[in-house]
Amino acid sequence: MSKHAWMPVSPCGDGCVDHSTASVGAVRVAWRVVAASAVMLCGVLVVLAVLCVRGRARSVVLRRWFRALLGAFGVRLRVVGPVFQDNPGRGVLVVSNHVSWLDELAIDAVQPIRMVAKRDIRDWPVLGRLITAARTVYLDRERLSLLPGTVAELAQALRDGAAVGIHAEGTTWCGVASGRYRPALFQSALDAGVPVRPVVLRYRQGSATTTRPAFVGSDTLVDSMRRVLRSRGLVVEVHVLDEVAPGRAGTRRELAALVQREAERVAYGSVEVPSPRPHATRVA
């Protein structure tokens, strides 16, 4: 099927990915492969478990599994800010930038939410099943005719009190640069009358931002996984910003621009990032 003119496109490619940052040795890589394989195999049991439990128990099972998987890949999780959903009974649209296949793992390791993802993810071995079990909504970006139905589905989930997550750029960027937030899915928050929670994902090695986990260019999932497995001291930071309350923007375009401005204040360091609160810092 041919791509339409509104298909999200990123200029980030193979040249954006940093291969020179610190790496671990072959023994450590082999250990991580074994650990990650074991955690993913346990994912079969997790799929069965989430089919049998509901509510908070389901969330705890998924969150612990995603944290374990991050840790098996050698990735530490650092959370800065409040929880995604201050009021569990009120829906919230969680909006983040998009860098890597690790993004979904990091977000669900903080709080399993209903993510909107491209349909290809559904076919990933094991991982796709777990992401689906977390009630992911799949979006076919090549078929614009299906978009109103997706927006309506998200709006209903938000009215029902769910936390729903979107990657507003529509495609992956390298993590140093970012793209314009696409407004279409913001309509669901306006229709449901719920707040928007901006989230900024940053990948770091030591004190520097790294593009090594980026899933861009000619990358395959296996190629990107190999880079992550070889990375030393990789940390994914999840910066949870203050909610954008209903009524602060009248249209989806205004809302998307407002949320992007809030995110860029953290992403590009125009304001000081607060120190993590003791209860909000988690290490996988």
Tab-separated table of C-alpha atoms in Angstrom:
chain	number	residue	atom	x	y	z
A	1	MET	CA	0.000	0.000	0.000
A	2	SER	CA	1.405	3.411	-0.928
A	3	LYS	CA	2.213	5.957	1.733
A	4	HIS	CA	0.060	9.077	1.922
A	5	ALA	CA	1.306	12.667	1.976
A	6	TRP	CA	0.588	13.036	5.720
A	7	MET	CA	2.666	10.008	6.725
A	8	PRO	CA	5.016	11.003	9.596
A	9	VAL	CA	8.622	11.152	8.365
A	10	SER	CA	11.828	11.632	10.354
A	11	PRO	CA	15.126	12.811	8.844
A	12	CYS	CA	17.038	10.791	11.444
A	13	GLY	CA	18.963	7.910	9.906
A	14	ASP	CA	21.911	5.588	10.423
A	15	GLY	CA	24.317	8.522	10.745
A	16	CYS	CA	22.487	9.737	13.859
A	17	VAL	CA	23.282	6.604	15.871
A	18	ASP	CA	26.336	6.811	18.120
A	19	HIS	CA	28.411	3.608	18.008
A	20	SER	CA	31.403	5.056	19.874
A	21	THR	CA	29.991	5.218	23.407
A	22	ALA	CA	31.072	2.799	26.148
A	23	SER	CA	30.364	-0.881	25.536
A	24	VAL	CA	30.460	-3.979	27.696
A	25	GLY	CA	32.456	-7.125	26.921
A	26	ALA	CA	31.296	-10.294	25.216
A	27	VAL	CA	30.690	-12.141	28.503
A	28	ARG	CA	28.379	-9.406	29.784
A	29	VAL	CA	26.536	-9.334	26.447
A	30	ALA	CA	26.055	-13.111	26.577
A	31	TRP	CA	24.717	-12.871	30.130
A	32	ARG	CA	22.247	-10.180	29.086
A	33	VAL	CA	21.070	-12.278	26.141
A	34	VAL	CA	20.392	-15.195	28.496
A	35	ALA	CA	18.640	-12.957	31.029
A	36	ALA	CA	16.512	-11.164	28.420
A	37	SER	CA	15.560	-14.476	26.784
A	38	ALA	CA	14.512	-15.891	30.150
A	39	VAL	CA	12.393	-12.848	30.998
A	40	MET	CA	10.732	-12.915	27.564
A	41	LEU	CA	9.976	-16.618	27.904
A	42	CYS	CA	8.393	-15.861	31.266
A	43	GLY	CA	6.269	-13.430	29.317
A	44	VAL	CA	4.143	-16.370	28.179
A	45	LEU	CA	3.134	-16.881	31.824
A	46	VAL	CA	2.587	-13.152	32.232
A	47	VAL	CA	0.167	-13.158	29.276
A	48	LEU	CA	-1.816	-15.911	30.997
A	49	ALA	CA	-1.695	-14.065	34.320
A	50	VAL	CA	-3.040	-10.791	32.949
A	51	LEU	CA	-5.930	-12.675	31.374
A	52	CYS	CA	-6.886	-13.990	34.808
A	53	VAL	CA	-6.501	-10.876	36.963
A	54	ARG	CA	-7.899	-7.367	36.785
A	55	GLY	CA	-7.364	-3.938	38.277
A	56	ARG	CA	-4.330	-3.175	40.400
A	57	ALA	CA	-3.059	-6.770	40.405
A	58	ARG	CA	-2.882	-6.777	36.615
A	59	SER	CA	-0.998	-3.480	36.644
A	60	VAL	CA	1.511	-4.759	39.209
A	61	VAL	CA	2.212	-7.944	37.215
A	62	LEU	CA	2.818	-6.041	33.980
A	63	ARG	CA	4.863	-3.281	35.595
A	64	ARG	CA	7.213	-5.742	37.291
A	65	TRP	CA	7.666	-7.739	34.090
A	66	PHE	CA	8.537	-4.652	32.037
A	67	ARG	CA	10.992	-3.505	34.727
A	68	ALA	CA	12.604	-6.931	34.754
A	69	LEU	CA	12.957	-6.863	30.974
A	70	LEU	CA	14.613	-3.442	31.026
A	71	GLY	CA	17.027	-4.688	33.670
A	72	ALA	CA	17.813	-7.825	31.680
A	73	PHE	CA	18.815	-5.646	28.717
A	74	GLY	CA	21.121	-3.691	31.024
A	75	VAL	CA	18.937	-0.575	31.063
A	76	ARG	CA	18.287	1.326	34.297
A	77	LEU	CA	15.022	3.192	34.753
A	78	ARG	CA	14.926	6.647	36.344
A	79	VAL	CA	11.586	8.371	36.879
A	80	VAL	CA	11.390	12.100	37.606
A	81	GLY	CA	8.104	13.683	38.629
A	82	PRO	CA	4.635	12.538	39.673
A	83	VAL	CA	2.700	9.499	38.526
A	84	PHE	CA	0.977	9.523	35.133
A	85	GLN	CA	-2.511	9.419	36.601
A	86	ASP	CA	-3.100	11.496	39.755
A	87	ASN	CA	-6.704	10.369	39.968
A	88	PRO	CA	-7.194	6.686	38.979
A	89	GLY	CA	-10.860	7.347	38.226
A	90	ARG	CA	-10.182	10.135	35.743
A	91	GLY	CA	-8.810	9.542	32.263
A	92	VAL	CA	-5.598	11.185	31.109
A	93	LEU	CA	-3.844	11.347	27.739
A	94	VAL	CA	-0.129	10.633	28.257
A	95	VAL	CA	1.940	12.202	25.453
A	96	SER	CA	5.620	11.346	24.931
A	97	ASN	CA	8.358	11.738	22.365
A	98	HIS	CA	9.486	8.637	20.451
A	99	VAL	CA	13.075	7.387	20.242
A	100	SER	CA	13.277	3.605	20.557
A	101	TRP	CA	11.461	0.308	20.911
A	102	LEU	CA	12.492	0.692	24.566
A	103	ASP	CA	10.002	3.558	24.964
A	104	GLU	CA	6.996	1.276	25.469
A	105	LEU	CA	8.917	-0.848	27.969
A	106	ALA	CA	9.936	2.222	29.987
A	107	ILE	CA	6.443	3.714	30.015
A	108	ASP	CA	4.781	0.443	31.019
A	109	ALA	CA	7.485	-0.096	33.662
A	110	VAL	CA	6.259	3.131	35.299
A	111	GLN	CA	2.543	2.460	34.831
A	112	PRO	CA	0.993	0.070	32.319
A	113	ILE	CA	-1.297	2.199	30.167
A	114	ARG	CA	-3.158	1.805	26.900
A	115	MET	CA	-0.535	2.786	24.339
A	116	VAL	CA	-1.215	3.672	20.719
A	117	ALA	CA	1.392	1.970	18.542
A	118	LYS	CA	1.972	1.131	14.904
A	119	ARG	CA	0.470	-2.200	13.925
A	120	ASP	CA	3.882	-3.798	13.145
A	121	ILE	CA	4.585	-4.096	16.890
A	122	ARG	CA	1.750	-6.596	17.252
A	123	ASP	CA	3.804	-9.133	15.260
A	124	TRP	CA	6.985	-8.888	17.366
A	125	PRO	CA	7.770	-12.275	18.938
A	126	VAL	CA	6.699	-12.504	22.622
A	127	LEU	CA	7.192	-8.770	23.163
A	128	GLY	CA	4.304	-8.019	20.819
A	129	ARG	CA	2.025	-10.317	22.794
A	130	LEU	CA	2.924	-8.584	26.063
A	131	ILE	CA	2.439	-5.128	24.624
A	132	THR	CA	-0.918	-6.308	23.267
A	133	ALA	CA	-1.819	-7.719	26.694
A	134	ALA	CA	-1.301	-4.219	28.081
A	135	ARG	CA	-4.358	-3.271	25.924
A	136	THR	CA	-2.396	-1.464	23.229
A	137	VAL	CA	-4.420	0.240	20.491
A	138	TYR	CA	-2.828	-0.369	17.087
A	139	LEU	CA	-2.831	2.366	14.465
A	140	ASP	CA	-2.508	1.752	10.738
A	141	ARG	CA	-0.721	4.940	9.695
A	142	GLU	CA	-1.159	4.149	6.012
A	143	ARG	CA	-4.967	4.131	6.164
A	144	LEU	CA	-6.237	7.591	7.087
A	145	SER	CA	-9.821	6.392	6.766
A	146	LEU	CA	-9.394	4.436	10.023
A	147	LEU	CA	-8.170	7.438	12.032
A	148	PRO	CA	-11.587	8.801	13.134
A	149	GLY	CA	-12.466	5.374	14.524
A	150	THR	CA	-9.198	5.251	16.477
A	151	VAL	CA	-9.804	8.735	17.897
A	152	ALA	CA	-13.324	7.704	18.941
A	153	GLU	CA	-11.980	4.533	20.609
A	154	LEU	CA	-9.396	6.528	22.547
A	155	ALA	CA	-11.949	9.145	23.598
A	156	GLN	CA	-14.235	6.435	24.975
A	157	ALA	CA	-11.351	4.832	26.892
A	158	LEU	CA	-10.493	8.251	28.372
A	159	ARG	CA	-14.130	8.828	29.377
A	160	ASP	CA	-14.058	5.425	31.086
A	161	GLY	CA	-11.125	6.590	33.237
A	162	ALA	CA	-8.197	4.980	31.398
A	163	ALA	CA	-4.693	6.381	31.008
A	164	VAL	CA	-3.937	6.342	27.263
A	165	GLY	CA	-0.482	6.962	25.813
A	166	ILE	CA	0.561	8.293	22.413
A	167	HIS	CA	3.880	9.084	20.728
A	168	ALA	CA	2.928	12.456	19.335
A	169	GLU	CA	5.628	12.660	16.636
A	170	GLY	CA	4.152	9.625	14.895
A	171	THR	CA	7.555	8.066	14.207
A	172	THR	CA	10.958	7.652	15.876
A	173	TRP	CA	13.617	10.349	16.109
A	174	CYS	CA	17.193	9.987	17.345
A	175	GLY	CA	16.638	11.556	20.774
A	176	VAL	CA	18.805	14.609	20.156
A	177	ALA	CA	16.396	16.061	17.597
A	178	SER	CA	12.617	15.725	17.683
A	179	GLY	CA	9.684	16.254	15.372
A	180	ARG	CA	6.468	18.249	15.354
A	181	TYR	CA	3.713	16.831	17.512
A	182	ARG	CA	0.945	15.586	15.228
A	183	PRO	CA	-2.433	16.950	16.380
A	184	ALA	CA	-4.881	14.238	15.230
A	185	LEU	CA	-4.895	12.024	18.335
A	186	PHE	CA	-5.070	15.038	20.673
A	187	GLN	CA	-8.694	15.317	19.563
A	188	SER	CA	-9.503	12.365	21.835
A	189	ALA	CA	-8.554	14.406	24.948
A	190	LEU	CA	-10.688	17.337	23.783
A	191	ASP	CA	-13.663	15.057	23.052
A	192	ALA	CA	-13.370	13.342	26.441
A	193	GLY	CA	-12.663	16.547	28.396
A	194	VAL	CA	-9.598	15.109	30.148
A	195	PRO	CA	-6.121	16.526	30.903
A	196	VAL	CA	-2.961	15.785	28.941
A	197	ARG	CA	0.195	14.590	30.710
A	198	PRO	CA	3.422	15.475	28.831
A	199	VAL	CA	6.244	12.935	29.246
A	200	VAL	CA	9.820	13.306	28.022
A	201	LEU	CA	11.971	10.222	27.414
A	202	ARG	CA	15.744	10.704	27.462
A	203	TYR	CA	18.463	8.089	27.056
A	204	ARG	CA	21.763	8.725	28.789
A	205	GLN	CA	25.168	7.158	29.294
A	206	GLY	CA	26.955	8.827	32.158
A	207	SER	CA	26.077	12.530	32.089
A	208	ALA	CA	25.525	12.705	28.320
A	209	THR	CA	22.474	12.080	26.146
A	210	THR	CA	23.052	9.143	23.803
A	211	THR	CA	21.459	8.198	20.488
A	212	ARG	CA	22.610	4.592	20.767
A	213	PRO	CA	19.145	3.130	21.558
A	214	ALA	CA	17.502	5.055	18.710
A	215	PHE	CA	15.446	2.897	16.331
A	216	VAL	CA	15.903	4.840	13.093
A	217	GLY	CA	17.165	4.544	9.521
A	218	SER	CA	17.704	1.040	8.172
A	219	ASP	CA	17.607	-0.511	11.657
A	220	THR	CA	15.928	-3.815	12.227
A	221	LEU	CA	14.639	-4.667	15.689
A	222	VAL	CA	17.491	-7.186	16.086
A	223	ASP	CA	20.131	-4.579	15.135
A	224	SER	CA	18.797	-2.120	17.687
A	225	MET	CA	18.575	-4.790	20.384
A	226	ARG	CA	22.215	-5.714	19.801
A	227	ARG	CA	23.318	-2.111	20.326
A	228	VAL	CA	21.349	-1.905	23.561
A	229	LEU	CA	22.776	-5.213	24.807
A	230	ARG	CA	26.310	-3.903	24.206
A	231	SER	CA	25.757	-0.525	25.900
A	232	ARG	CA	27.434	0.240	29.216
A	233	GLY	CA	25.559	2.296	31.807
A	234	LEU	CA	22.478	2.966	29.691
A	235	VAL	CA	19.750	4.832	31.570
A	236	VAL	CA	16.272	5.721	30.338
A	237	GLU	CA	14.875	8.775	32.081
A	238	VAL	CA	11.116	9.232	32.184
A	239	HIS	CA	10.327	12.868	32.990
A	240	VAL	CA	6.670	13.229	33.977
A	241	LEU	CA	5.573	16.867	33.660
A	242	ASP	CA	2.600	18.735	35.084
A	243	GLU	CA	-0.781	18.079	33.505
A	244	VAL	CA	-2.200	20.391	30.858
A	245	ALA	CA	-5.725	20.961	32.151
A	246	PRO	CA	-8.817	20.796	29.946
A	247	GLY	CA	-9.745	24.189	28.527
A	248	ARG	CA	-6.206	25.528	28.043
A	249	ALA	CA	-6.483	24.934	24.297
A	250	GLY	CA	-9.517	25.166	22.056
A	251	THR	CA	-8.384	23.004	19.147
A	252	ARG	CA	-6.255	19.907	18.721
A	253	ARG	CA	-3.553	21.923	16.934
A	254	GLU	CA	-3.353	24.437	19.772
A	255	LEU	CA	-3.253	21.592	22.301
A	256	ALA	CA	-0.493	19.735	20.441
A	257	ALA	CA	1.614	22.907	20.183
A	258	LEU	CA	1.100	23.709	23.867
A	259	VAL	CA	2.104	20.214	24.997
A	260	GLN	CA	5.160	20.253	22.727
A	261	ARG	CA	6.320	23.576	24.176
A	262	GLU	CA	6.044	22.139	27.691
A	263	ALA	CA	8.015	19.038	26.681
A	264	GLU	CA	10.748	21.010	24.915
A	265	ARG	CA	11.444	23.027	28.055
A	266	VAL	CA	12.770	19.795	29.581
A	267	ALA	CA	14.042	18.047	26.456
A	268	TYR	CA	16.292	20.945	25.474
A	269	GLY	CA	17.199	22.189	28.900
A	270	SER	CA	15.550	25.615	28.809
A	271	VAL	CA	14.504	24.996	32.402
A	272	GLU	CA	16.236	23.108	35.152
A	273	VAL	CA	15.045	19.534	35.527
A	274	PRO	CA	13.913	18.957	39.128
A	275	SER	CA	15.680	16.409	41.265
A	276	PRO	CA	13.749	13.162	41.429
A	277	ARG	CA	11.420	12.786	44.346
A	278	PRO	CA	12.369	9.854	46.614
A	279	HIS	CA	9.085	8.050	45.915
A	280	ALA	CA	9.300	8.668	42.184
A	281	THR	CA	12.767	7.315	41.446
A	282	ARG	CA	12.771	3.672	40.440
A	283	VAL	CA	15.609	1.540	39.204
A	284	ALA	CA	14.850	-1.576	37.183
